[in-house]
Amino acid sequence: MEMHRYITRYNGQKGTRNSFCGWRLCITRQKETFVRYFTDREYENSDASLAAALENRDAMLKLLAEGVDFMTVCERYRKSKKKA
């Protein structure tokens, strides 16, 4: 399996408390951490969820390289909560 900086694979066990399968994007700057999960179920398969995680990571790193504040970048890429 290819290594991707800031991205980790999780494979949970079916029937257990942790059945999460997908990718985790985690970037830390100045003692602040941004974490976002990309589930295989949401993106239909492992390849699609990895592609989404890589796309988000690359876009975030590009903004950070341009000098945009880390917390501003985090707010832009935080997953919006669905209102019931």
PDB file of N, CA and C in Angstrom:
ATOM      1  N   MET A   1       0.850  -1.186   0.000  1.00  0.00           N
ATOM      2  CA  MET A   1       0.000   0.000   0.000  1.00  0.00           C
ATOM      3  C   MET A   1       0.891   1.243   0.000  1.00  0.00           C
ATOM      4  N   GLU A   2       0.543   2.183  -0.841  1.00  0.00           N
ATOM      5  CA  GLU A   2       1.306   3.418  -0.964  1.00  0.00           C
ATOM      6  C   GLU A   2       1.076   4.304   0.264  1.00  0.00           C
ATOM      7  N   MET A   3       2.128   4.974   0.718  1.00  0.00           N
ATOM      8  CA  MET A   3       2.031   5.871   1.865  1.00  0.00           C
ATOM      9  C   MET A   3       1.636   7.268   1.384  1.00  0.00           C
ATOM     10  N   HIS A   4       0.748   7.913   2.125  1.00  0.00           N
ATOM     11  CA  HIS A   4       0.308   9.269   1.802  1.00  0.00           C
ATOM     12  C   HIS A   4       0.474  10.124   3.054  1.00  0.00           C
ATOM     13  N   ARG A   5       1.212  11.208   2.927  1.00  0.00           N
ATOM     14  CA  ARG A   5       1.444  12.072   4.074  1.00  0.00           C
ATOM     15  C   ARG A   5       0.135  12.679   4.567  1.00  0.00           C
ATOM     16  N   TYR A   6      -0.059  12.653   5.868  1.00  0.00           N
ATOM     17  CA  TYR A   6      -1.231  13.186   6.569  1.00  0.00           C
ATOM     18  C   TYR A   6      -2.476  12.313   6.420  1.00  0.00           C
ATOM     19  N   ILE A   7      -2.398  11.189   5.733  1.00  0.00           N
ATOM     20  CA  ILE A   7      -3.575  10.345   5.507  1.00  0.00           C
ATOM     21  C   ILE A   7      -3.305   8.934   6.030  1.00  0.00           C
ATOM     22  N   THR A   8      -4.277   8.402   6.793  1.00  0.00           N
ATOM     23  CA  THR A   8      -4.152   7.086   7.399  1.00  0.00           C
ATOM     24  C   THR A   8      -5.374   6.244   7.048  1.00  0.00           C
ATOM     25  N   ARG A   9      -5.160   4.954   6.813  1.00  0.00           N
ATOM     26  CA  ARG A   9      -6.254   4.024   6.502  1.00  0.00           C
ATOM     27  C   ARG A   9      -6.742   3.355   7.774  1.00  0.00           C
ATOM     28  N   TYR A  10      -8.061   3.241   7.920  1.00  0.00           N
ATOM     29  CA  TYR A  10      -8.674   2.520   9.026  1.00  0.00           C
ATOM     30  C   TYR A  10      -9.582   1.436   8.469  1.00  0.00           C
ATOM     31  N   ASN A  11      -9.453   0.228   9.001  1.00  0.00           N
ATOM     32  CA  ASN A  11     -10.329  -0.891   8.648  1.00  0.00           C
ATOM     33  C   ASN A  11     -10.902  -1.464   9.930  1.00  0.00           C
ATOM     34  N   GLY A  12     -12.151  -1.143  10.201  1.00  0.00           N
ATOM     35  CA  GLY A  12     -12.798  -1.638  11.409  1.00  0.00           C
ATOM     36  C   GLY A  12     -13.290  -3.064  11.217  1.00  0.00           C
ATOM     37  N   GLN A  13     -13.690  -3.673  12.313  1.00  0.00           N
ATOM     38  CA  GLN A  13     -14.212  -5.033  12.294  1.00  0.00           C
ATOM     39  C   GLN A  13     -15.739  -4.985  12.268  1.00  0.00           C
ATOM     40  N   LYS A  14     -16.336  -5.677  11.304  1.00  0.00           N
ATOM     41  CA  LYS A  14     -17.797  -5.717  11.248  1.00  0.00           C
ATOM     42  C   LYS A  14     -18.334  -6.418  12.487  1.00  0.00           C
ATOM     43  N   GLY A  15     -19.433  -5.897  12.996  1.00  0.00           N
ATOM     44  CA  GLY A  15     -20.068  -6.485  14.165  1.00  0.00           C
ATOM     45  C   GLY A  15     -19.463  -6.025  15.477  1.00  0.00           C
ATOM     46  N   THR A  16     -18.457  -5.184  15.419  1.00  0.00           N
ATOM     47  CA  THR A  16     -17.875  -4.651  16.644  1.00  0.00           C
ATOM     48  C   THR A  16     -18.267  -3.187  16.780  1.00  0.00           C
ATOM     49  N   ARG A  17     -17.859  -2.612  17.864  1.00  0.00           N
ATOM     50  CA  ARG A  17     -18.189  -1.220  18.127  1.00  0.00           C
ATOM     51  C   ARG A  17     -17.546  -0.284  17.102  1.00  0.00           C
ATOM     52  N   ASN A  18     -16.352  -0.654  16.609  1.00  0.00           N
ATOM     53  CA  ASN A  18     -15.653   0.175  15.633  1.00  0.00           C
ATOM     54  C   ASN A  18     -15.727  -0.479  14.261  1.00  0.00           C
ATOM     55  N   SER A  19     -16.728  -0.110  13.488  1.00  0.00           N
ATOM     56  CA  SER A  19     -16.879  -0.690  12.158  1.00  0.00           C
ATOM     57  C   SER A  19     -16.518   0.316  11.072  1.00  0.00           C
ATOM     58  N   PHE A  20     -15.800   1.385  11.451  1.00  0.00           N
ATOM     59  CA  PHE A  20     -15.405   2.420  10.498  1.00  0.00           C
ATOM     60  C   PHE A  20     -14.374   1.880   9.515  1.00  0.00           C
ATOM     61  N   CYS A  21     -14.642   2.055   8.234  1.00  0.00           N
ATOM     62  CA  CYS A  21     -13.678   1.718   7.191  1.00  0.00           C
ATOM     63  C   CYS A  21     -13.539   2.945   6.298  1.00  0.00           C
ATOM     64  N   GLY A  22     -12.326   3.451   6.198  1.00  0.00           N
ATOM     65  CA  GLY A  22     -12.101   4.621   5.369  1.00  0.00           C
ATOM     66  C   GLY A  22     -10.759   5.251   5.650  1.00  0.00           C
ATOM     67  N   TRP A  23     -10.645   6.521   5.282  1.00  0.00           N
ATOM     68  CA  TRP A  23      -9.401   7.267   5.385  1.00  0.00           C
ATOM     69  C   TRP A  23      -9.563   8.441   6.324  1.00  0.00           C
ATOM     70  N   ARG A  24      -8.498   8.768   7.041  1.00  0.00           N
ATOM     71  CA  ARG A  24      -8.494   9.874   7.998  1.00  0.00           C
ATOM     72  C   ARG A  24      -7.443  10.876   7.563  1.00  0.00           C
ATOM     73  N   LEU A  25      -7.852  12.120   7.363  1.00  0.00           N
ATOM     74  CA  LEU A  25      -6.945  13.220   7.038  1.00  0.00           C
ATOM     75  C   LEU A  25      -6.691  13.987   8.321  1.00  0.00           C
ATOM     76  N   CYS A  26      -5.424  14.148   8.693  1.00  0.00           N
ATOM     77  CA  CYS A  26      -5.075  14.837   9.935  1.00  0.00           C
ATOM     78  C   CYS A  26      -3.871  15.740   9.685  1.00  0.00           C
ATOM     79  N   ILE A  27      -4.072  17.046   9.856  1.00  0.00           N
ATOM     80  CA  ILE A  27      -3.012  18.030   9.680  1.00  0.00           C
ATOM     81  C   ILE A  27      -2.935  18.865  10.953  1.00  0.00           C
ATOM     82  N   THR A  28      -1.714  19.038  11.479  1.00  0.00           N
ATOM     83  CA  THR A  28      -1.506  19.832  12.688  1.00  0.00           C
ATOM     84  C   THR A  28      -0.560  20.982  12.388  1.00  0.00           C
ATOM     85  N   ARG A  29      -0.953  22.162  12.830  1.00  0.00           N
ATOM     86  CA  ARG A  29      -0.133  23.361  12.705  1.00  0.00           C
ATOM     87  C   ARG A  29      -0.313  24.189  13.965  1.00  0.00           C
ATOM     88  N   GLN A  30       0.754  24.705  14.512  1.00  0.00           N
ATOM     89  CA  GLN A  30       0.711  25.620  15.653  1.00  0.00           C
ATOM     90  C   GLN A  30      -0.174  25.102  16.789  1.00  0.00           C
ATOM     91  N   LYS A  31      -0.013  23.839  17.134  1.00  0.00           N
ATOM     92  CA  LYS A  31      -0.740  23.160  18.211  1.00  0.00           C
ATOM     93  C   LYS A  31      -2.247  23.039  17.956  1.00  0.00           C
ATOM     94  N   GLU A  32      -2.684  23.280  16.742  1.00  0.00           N
ATOM     95  CA  GLU A  32      -4.082  23.088  16.345  1.00  0.00           C
ATOM     96  C   GLU A  32      -4.138  21.923  15.363  1.00  0.00           C
ATOM     97  N   THR A  33      -5.169  21.096  15.492  1.00  0.00           N
ATOM     98  CA  THR A  33      -5.287  19.901  14.654  1.00  0.00           C
ATOM     99  C   THR A  33      -6.595  19.916  13.884  1.00  0.00           C
ATOM    100  N   PHE A  34      -6.504  19.590  12.605  1.00  0.00           N
ATOM    101  CA  PHE A  34      -7.669  19.421  11.743  1.00  0.00           C
ATOM    102  C   PHE A  34      -7.770  17.939  11.418  1.00  0.00           C
ATOM    103  N   VAL A  35      -8.943  17.342  11.659  1.00  0.00           N
ATOM    104  CA  VAL A  35      -9.173  15.932  11.345  1.00  0.00           C
ATOM    105  C   VAL A  35     -10.479  15.813  10.572  1.00  0.00           C
ATOM    106  N   ARG A  36     -10.444  15.032   9.512  1.00  0.00           N
ATOM    107  CA  ARG A  36     -11.654  14.747   8.744  1.00  0.00           C
ATOM    108  C   ARG A  36     -11.593  13.301   8.279  1.00  0.00           C
ATOM    109  N   TYR A  37     -12.727  12.625   8.344  1.00  0.00           N
ATOM    110  CA  TYR A  37     -12.818  11.227   7.962  1.00  0.00           C
ATOM    111  C   TYR A  37     -13.542  11.092   6.624  1.00  0.00           C
ATOM    112  N   PHE A  38     -13.053  10.199   5.784  1.00  0.00           N
ATOM    113  CA  PHE A  38     -13.635   9.921   4.475  1.00  0.00           C
ATOM    114  C   PHE A  38     -13.982   8.439   4.443  1.00  0.00           C
ATOM    115  N   THR A  39     -15.266   8.123   4.645  1.00  0.00           N
ATOM    116  CA  THR A  39     -15.669   6.723   4.768  1.00  0.00           C
ATOM    117  C   THR A  39     -15.869   6.080   3.401  1.00  0.00           C
ATOM    118  N   ASP A  40     -15.564   4.788   3.356  1.00  0.00           N
ATOM    119  CA  ASP A  40     -15.787   4.027   2.127  1.00  0.00           C
ATOM    120  C   ASP A  40     -17.278   3.991   1.788  1.00  0.00           C
ATOM    121  N   ARG A  41     -18.106   3.923   2.799  1.00  0.00           N
ATOM    122  CA  ARG A  41     -19.556   3.863   2.587  1.00  0.00           C
ATOM    123  C   ARG A  41     -20.071   5.158   1.937  1.00  0.00           C
ATOM    124  N   GLU A  42     -19.588   6.277   2.403  1.00  0.00           N
ATOM    125  CA  GLU A  42     -20.037   7.573   1.877  1.00  0.00           C
ATOM    126  C   GLU A  42     -19.579   7.780   0.433  1.00  0.00           C
ATOM    127  N   TYR A  43     -18.364   7.332   0.123  1.00  0.00           N
ATOM    128  CA  TYR A  43     -17.810   7.542  -1.213  1.00  0.00           C
ATOM    129  C   TYR A  43     -17.880   6.295  -2.089  1.00  0.00           C
ATOM    130  N   GLU A  44     -18.570   5.263  -1.632  1.00  0.00           N
ATOM    131  CA  GLU A  44     -18.879   4.024  -2.365  1.00  0.00           C
ATOM    132  C   GLU A  44     -17.761   2.996  -2.414  1.00  0.00           C
ATOM    133  N   ASN A  45     -16.479   3.396  -2.324  1.00  0.00           N
ATOM    134  CA  ASN A  45     -15.397   2.411  -2.250  1.00  0.00           C
ATOM    135  C   ASN A  45     -14.129   3.073  -1.722  1.00  0.00           C
ATOM    136  N   SER A  46     -13.124   2.260  -1.466  1.00  0.00           N
ATOM    137  CA  SER A  46     -11.878   2.730  -0.878  1.00  0.00           C
ATOM    138  C   SER A  46     -11.135   3.698  -1.793  1.00  0.00           C
ATOM    139  N   ASP A  47     -11.116   3.409  -3.079  1.00  0.00           N
ATOM    140  CA  ASP A  47     -10.406   4.273  -4.024  1.00  0.00           C
ATOM    141  C   ASP A  47     -11.026   5.664  -4.103  1.00  0.00           C
ATOM    142  N   ALA A  48     -12.344   5.732  -4.106  1.00  0.00           N
ATOM    143  CA  ALA A  48     -13.032   7.016  -4.185  1.00  0.00           C
ATOM    144  C   ALA A  48     -12.843   7.832  -2.903  1.00  0.00           C
ATOM    145  N   SER A  49     -12.881   7.165  -1.751  1.00  0.00           N
ATOM    146  CA  SER A  49     -12.687   7.891  -0.497  1.00  0.00           C
ATOM    147  C   SER A  49     -11.238   8.372  -0.371  1.00  0.00           C
ATOM    148  N   LEU A  50     -10.282   7.585  -0.841  1.00  0.00           N
ATOM    149  CA  LEU A  50      -8.884   8.020  -0.843  1.00  0.00           C
ATOM    150  C   LEU A  50      -8.701   9.214  -1.773  1.00  0.00           C
ATOM    151  N   ALA A  51      -9.315   9.177  -2.934  1.00  0.00           N
ATOM    152  CA  ALA A  51      -9.212  10.291  -3.881  1.00  0.00           C
ATOM    153  C   ALA A  51      -9.767  11.577  -3.258  1.00  0.00           C
ATOM    154  N   ALA A  52     -10.872  11.476  -2.537  1.00  0.00           N
ATOM    155  CA  ALA A  52     -11.460  12.647  -1.887  1.00  0.00           C
ATOM    156  C   ALA A  52     -10.532  13.176  -0.791  1.00  0.00           C
ATOM    157  N   ALA A  53      -9.937  12.279  -0.026  1.00  0.00           N
ATOM    158  CA  ALA A  53      -9.014  12.689   1.032  1.00  0.00           C
ATOM    159  C   ALA A  53      -7.784  13.370   0.435  1.00  0.00           C
ATOM    160  N   LEU A  54      -7.244  12.813  -0.629  1.00  0.00           N
ATOM    161  CA  LEU A  54      -6.074  13.408  -1.284  1.00  0.00           C
ATOM    162  C   LEU A  54      -6.402  14.782  -1.870  1.00  0.00           C
ATOM    163  N   GLU A  55      -7.572  14.890  -2.472  1.00  0.00           N
ATOM    164  CA  GLU A  55      -7.993  16.166  -3.062  1.00  0.00           C
ATOM    165  C   GLU A  55      -8.103  17.248  -1.987  1.00  0.00           C
ATOM    166  N   ASN A  56      -8.725  16.901  -0.855  1.00  0.00           N
ATOM    167  CA  ASN A  56      -8.856  17.862   0.245  1.00  0.00           C
ATOM    168  C   ASN A  56      -7.494  18.222   0.820  1.00  0.00           C
ATOM    169  N   ARG A  57      -6.643  17.230   1.021  1.00  0.00           N
ATOM    170  CA  ARG A  57      -5.307  17.483   1.554  1.00  0.00           C
ATOM    171  C   ARG A  57      -4.518  18.428   0.643  1.00  0.00           C
ATOM    172  N   ASP A  58      -4.507  18.134  -0.643  1.00  0.00           N
ATOM    173  CA  ASP A  58      -3.751  18.953  -1.585  1.00  0.00           C
ATOM    174  C   ASP A  58      -4.256  20.392  -1.634  1.00  0.00           C
ATOM    175  N   ALA A  59      -5.575  20.555  -1.611  1.00  0.00           N
ATOM    176  CA  ALA A  59      -6.155  21.900  -1.636  1.00  0.00           C
ATOM    177  C   ALA A  59      -5.803  22.668  -0.360  1.00  0.00           C
ATOM    178  N   MET A  60      -5.859  21.984   0.784  1.00  0.00           N
ATOM    179  CA  MET A  60      -5.520  22.627   2.052  1.00  0.00           C
ATOM    180  C   MET A  60      -4.046  23.030   2.090  1.00  0.00           C
ATOM    181  N   LEU A  61      -3.168  22.127   1.662  1.00  0.00           N
ATOM    182  CA  LEU A  61      -1.740  22.426   1.676  1.00  0.00           C
ATOM    183  C   LEU A  61      -1.388  23.559   0.718  1.00  0.00           C
ATOM    184  N   LYS A  62      -2.100  23.647  -0.389  1.00  0.00           N
ATOM    185  CA  LYS A  62      -1.867  24.740  -1.341  1.00  0.00           C
ATOM    186  C   LYS A  62      -2.216  26.080  -0.697  1.00  0.00           C
ATOM    187  N   LEU A  63      -3.358  26.154  -0.011  1.00  0.00           N
ATOM    188  CA  LEU A  63      -3.751  27.392   0.663  1.00  0.00           C
ATOM    189  C   LEU A  63      -2.769  27.758   1.771  1.00  0.00           C
ATOM    190  N   LEU A  64      -2.315  26.747   2.518  1.00  0.00           N
ATOM    191  CA  LEU A  64      -1.355  27.013   3.586  1.00  0.00           C
ATOM    192  C   LEU A  64      -0.037  27.540   3.024  1.00  0.00           C
ATOM    193  N   ALA A  65       0.379  27.000   1.883  1.00  0.00           N
ATOM    194  CA  ALA A  65       1.611  27.462   1.234  1.00  0.00           C
ATOM    195  C   ALA A  65       1.478  28.907   0.748  1.00  0.00           C
ATOM    196  N   GLU A  66       0.255  29.311   0.433  1.00  0.00           N
ATOM    197  CA  GLU A  66       0.005  30.687  -0.017  1.00  0.00           C
ATOM    198  C   GLU A  66      -0.063  31.673   1.155  1.00  0.00           C
ATOM    199  N   GLY A  67      -0.011  31.142   2.386  1.00  0.00           N
ATOM    200  CA  GLY A  67       0.001  32.007   3.564  1.00  0.00           C
ATOM    201  C   GLY A  67      -1.343  32.220   4.221  1.00  0.00           C
ATOM    202  N   VAL A  68      -2.353  31.478   3.813  1.00  0.00           N
ATOM    203  CA  VAL A  68      -3.669  31.601   4.446  1.00  0.00           C
ATOM    204  C   VAL A  68      -3.584  31.016   5.854  1.00  0.00           C
ATOM    205  N   ASP A  69      -4.229  31.658   6.821  1.00  0.00           N
ATOM    206  CA  ASP A  69      -4.235  31.221   8.209  1.00  0.00           C
ATOM    207  C   ASP A  69      -4.787  29.798   8.337  1.00  0.00           C
ATOM    208  N   PHE A  70      -4.155  28.977   9.174  1.00  0.00           N
ATOM    209  CA  PHE A  70      -4.537  27.571   9.327  1.00  0.00           C
ATOM    210  C   PHE A  70      -5.995  27.408   9.759  1.00  0.00           C
ATOM    211  N   MET A  71      -6.439  28.194  10.723  1.00  0.00           N
ATOM    212  CA  MET A  71      -7.813  28.054  11.206  1.00  0.00           C
ATOM    213  C   MET A  71      -8.823  28.450  10.134  1.00  0.00           C
ATOM    214  N   THR A  72      -8.483  29.397   9.292  1.00  0.00           N
ATOM    215  CA  THR A  72      -9.346  29.782   8.175  1.00  0.00           C
ATOM    216  C   THR A  72      -9.469  28.631   7.181  1.00  0.00           C
ATOM    217  N   VAL A  73      -8.352  27.986   6.906  1.00  0.00           N
ATOM    218  CA  VAL A  73      -8.354  26.833   6.002  1.00  0.00           C
ATOM    219  C   VAL A  73      -9.177  25.695   6.604  1.00  0.00           C
ATOM    220  N   CYS A  74      -9.023  25.458   7.900  1.00  0.00           N
ATOM    221  CA  CYS A  74      -9.776  24.388   8.572  1.00  0.00           C
ATOM    222  C   CYS A  74     -11.278  24.624   8.470  1.00  0.00           C
ATOM    223  N   GLU A  75     -11.715  25.853   8.709  1.00  0.00           N
ATOM    224  CA  GLU A  75     -13.141  26.163   8.626  1.00  0.00           C
ATOM    225  C   GLU A  75     -13.674  25.950   7.214  1.00  0.00           C
ATOM    226  N   ARG A  76     -12.876  26.259   6.226  1.00  0.00           N
ATOM    227  CA  ARG A  76     -13.299  26.089   4.835  1.00  0.00           C
ATOM    228  C   ARG A  76     -13.497  24.616   4.477  1.00  0.00           C
ATOM    229  N   TYR A  77     -12.649  23.740   5.024  1.00  0.00           N
ATOM    230  CA  TYR A  77     -12.701  22.326   4.642  1.00  0.00           C
ATOM    231  C   TYR A  77     -13.358  21.424   5.684  1.00  0.00           C
ATOM    232  N   ARG A  78     -13.870  22.002   6.755  1.00  0.00           N
ATOM    233  CA  ARG A  78     -14.593  21.198   7.744  1.00  0.00           C
ATOM    234  C   ARG A  78     -15.911  20.749   7.130  1.00  0.00           C
ATOM    235  N   LYS A  79     -16.262  19.523   7.387  1.00  0.00           N
ATOM    236  CA  LYS A  79     -17.495  18.970   6.817  1.00  0.00           C
ATOM    237  C   LYS A  79     -18.686  19.651   7.495  1.00  0.00           C
ATOM    238  N   SER A  80     -19.602  20.164   6.700  1.00  0.00           N
ATOM    239  CA  SER A  80     -20.771  20.828   7.285  1.00  0.00           C
ATOM    240  C   SER A  80     -21.711  19.788   7.858  1.00  0.00           C
ATOM    241  N   LYS A  81     -22.285  20.126   8.987  1.00  0.00           N
ATOM    242  CA  LYS A  81     -23.244  19.241   9.648  1.00  0.00           C
ATOM    243  C   LYS A  81     -24.608  19.417   9.003  1.00  0.00           C
ATOM    244  N   LYS A  82     -25.274  18.304   8.729  1.00  0.00           N
ATOM    245  CA  LYS A  82     -26.615  18.364   8.148  1.00  0.00           C
ATOM    246  C   LYS A  82     -27.604  18.733   9.250  1.00  0.00           C
ATOM    247  N   LYS A  83     -28.466  19.679   8.942  1.00  0.00           N
ATOM    248  CA  LYS A  83     -29.479  20.091   9.922  1.00  0.00           C
ATOM    249  C   LYS A  83     -30.718  19.232   9.752  1.00  0.00           C
ATOM    250  N   ALA A  84     -31.250  18.756  10.865  1.00  0.00           N
ATOM    251  CA  ALA A  84     -32.432  17.876  10.826  1.00  0.00           C
ATOM    252  C   ALA A  84     -33.701  18.675  10.787  1.00  0.00           C
TER     253      ALA A  84
END
